[in-house]
Tab-separated table of C-alpha atoms in Angstrom:
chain	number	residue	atom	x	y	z
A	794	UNK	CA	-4.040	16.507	4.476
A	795	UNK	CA	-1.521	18.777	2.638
A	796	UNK	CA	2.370	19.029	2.205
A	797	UNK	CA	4.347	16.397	4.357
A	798	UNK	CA	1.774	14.808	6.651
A	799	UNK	CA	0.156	13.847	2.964
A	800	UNK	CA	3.893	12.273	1.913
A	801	UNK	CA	4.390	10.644	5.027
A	802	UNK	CA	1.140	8.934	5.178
A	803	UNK	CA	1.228	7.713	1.822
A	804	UNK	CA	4.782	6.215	2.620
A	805	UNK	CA	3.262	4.513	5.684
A	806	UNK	CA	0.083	3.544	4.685
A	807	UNK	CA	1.180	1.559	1.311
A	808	UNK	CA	4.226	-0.227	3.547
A	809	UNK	CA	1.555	-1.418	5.778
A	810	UNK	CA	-0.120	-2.711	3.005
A	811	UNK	CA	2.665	-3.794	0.367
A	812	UNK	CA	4.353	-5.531	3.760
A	813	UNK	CA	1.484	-7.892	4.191
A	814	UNK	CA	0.095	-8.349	0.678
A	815	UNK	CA	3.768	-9.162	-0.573
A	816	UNK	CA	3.983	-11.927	2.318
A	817	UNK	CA	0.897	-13.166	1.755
A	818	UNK	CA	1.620	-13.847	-2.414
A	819	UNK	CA	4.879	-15.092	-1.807
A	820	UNK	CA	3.493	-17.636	0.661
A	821	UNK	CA	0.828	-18.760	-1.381
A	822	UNK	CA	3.240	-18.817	-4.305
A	823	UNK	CA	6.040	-20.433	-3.277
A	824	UNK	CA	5.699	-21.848	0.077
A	825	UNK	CA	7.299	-22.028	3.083
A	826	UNK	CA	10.970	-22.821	1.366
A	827	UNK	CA	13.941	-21.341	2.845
A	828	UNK	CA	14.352	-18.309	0.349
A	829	UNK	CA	10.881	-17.301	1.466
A	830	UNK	CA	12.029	-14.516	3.883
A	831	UNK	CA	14.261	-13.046	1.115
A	832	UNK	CA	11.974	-13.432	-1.478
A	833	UNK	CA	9.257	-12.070	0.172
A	834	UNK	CA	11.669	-8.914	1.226
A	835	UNK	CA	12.449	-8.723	-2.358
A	836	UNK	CA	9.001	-8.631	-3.428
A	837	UNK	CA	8.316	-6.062	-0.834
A	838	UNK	CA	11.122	-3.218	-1.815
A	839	UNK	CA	10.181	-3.434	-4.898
A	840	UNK	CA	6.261	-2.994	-4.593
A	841	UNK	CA	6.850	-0.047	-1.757
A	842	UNK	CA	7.967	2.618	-3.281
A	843	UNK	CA	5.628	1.642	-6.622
A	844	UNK	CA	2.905	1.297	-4.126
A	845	UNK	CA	4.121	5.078	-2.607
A	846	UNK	CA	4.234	6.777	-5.827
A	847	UNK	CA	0.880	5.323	-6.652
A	848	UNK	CA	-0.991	6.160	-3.496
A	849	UNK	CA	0.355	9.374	-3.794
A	850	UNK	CA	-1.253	9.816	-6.818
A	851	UNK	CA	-4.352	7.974	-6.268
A	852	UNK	CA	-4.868	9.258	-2.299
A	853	UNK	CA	-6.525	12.581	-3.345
A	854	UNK	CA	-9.234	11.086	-5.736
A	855	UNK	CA	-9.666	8.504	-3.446
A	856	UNK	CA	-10.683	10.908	-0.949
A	857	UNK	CA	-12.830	13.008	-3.037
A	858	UNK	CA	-14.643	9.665	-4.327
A	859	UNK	CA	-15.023	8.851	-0.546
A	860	UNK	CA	-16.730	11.970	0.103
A	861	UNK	CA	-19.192	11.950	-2.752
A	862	UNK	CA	-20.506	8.377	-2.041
A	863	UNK	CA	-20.652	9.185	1.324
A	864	UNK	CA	-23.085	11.951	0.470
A	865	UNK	CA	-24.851	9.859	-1.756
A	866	UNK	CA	-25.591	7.429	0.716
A	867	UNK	CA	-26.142	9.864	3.547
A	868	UNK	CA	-28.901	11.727	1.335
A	869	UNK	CA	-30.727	8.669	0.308
C-alpha cells in the first residue's frame, strides 16, 4: 500500500481503534457520569491523530514483521 491509500488507512484504521479503546478506558475509569460522553470525546481527539502519526510510522514494520512470521510458520 503506497502514497494515499497508505495515509488514508492509517487515519481510518487507528480511529476505529482509538474510538473504542478511548470509550472503553473512560468507562472503566470514570463511569457512567454525565461528562462521560465529553470526556470520552476528549480522550478520543487527542489519542487520534497520536494514534495516526504512530501507525503511520509503525504500519510498514508491522507489515514486514507480519510477513516474516508468516513464513516462519508456513515453513515449519
Amino acid at each position: 500500500m503506497e502514497g494515499k491509500a497508505r495515509i488514508i488507512f492509517s487515519v481510518l484504521a487507528t480511529g476505529i481503534v482509538v474510538f473504542v479503546v478511548s470509550c472503553v478506558v473512560t468507562f472503566s475509569n470514570i463511569g457512567l457520569r454525565s461528562d462521560c460522553i465529553a470526556r470520552w470525546l476528549s480522550a478520543f481527539f487527542i489519542g487520534w491523530p497520536i494514534a495516526s502519526v504512530t501507525g503511520l510510522i509503525a504500519f510498514p514494520y508491522v507489515r514486514r514483521a507480519t510477513t516474516g512470521i508468516v513464513a516462519l510458520i508456513e515453513g515449519a
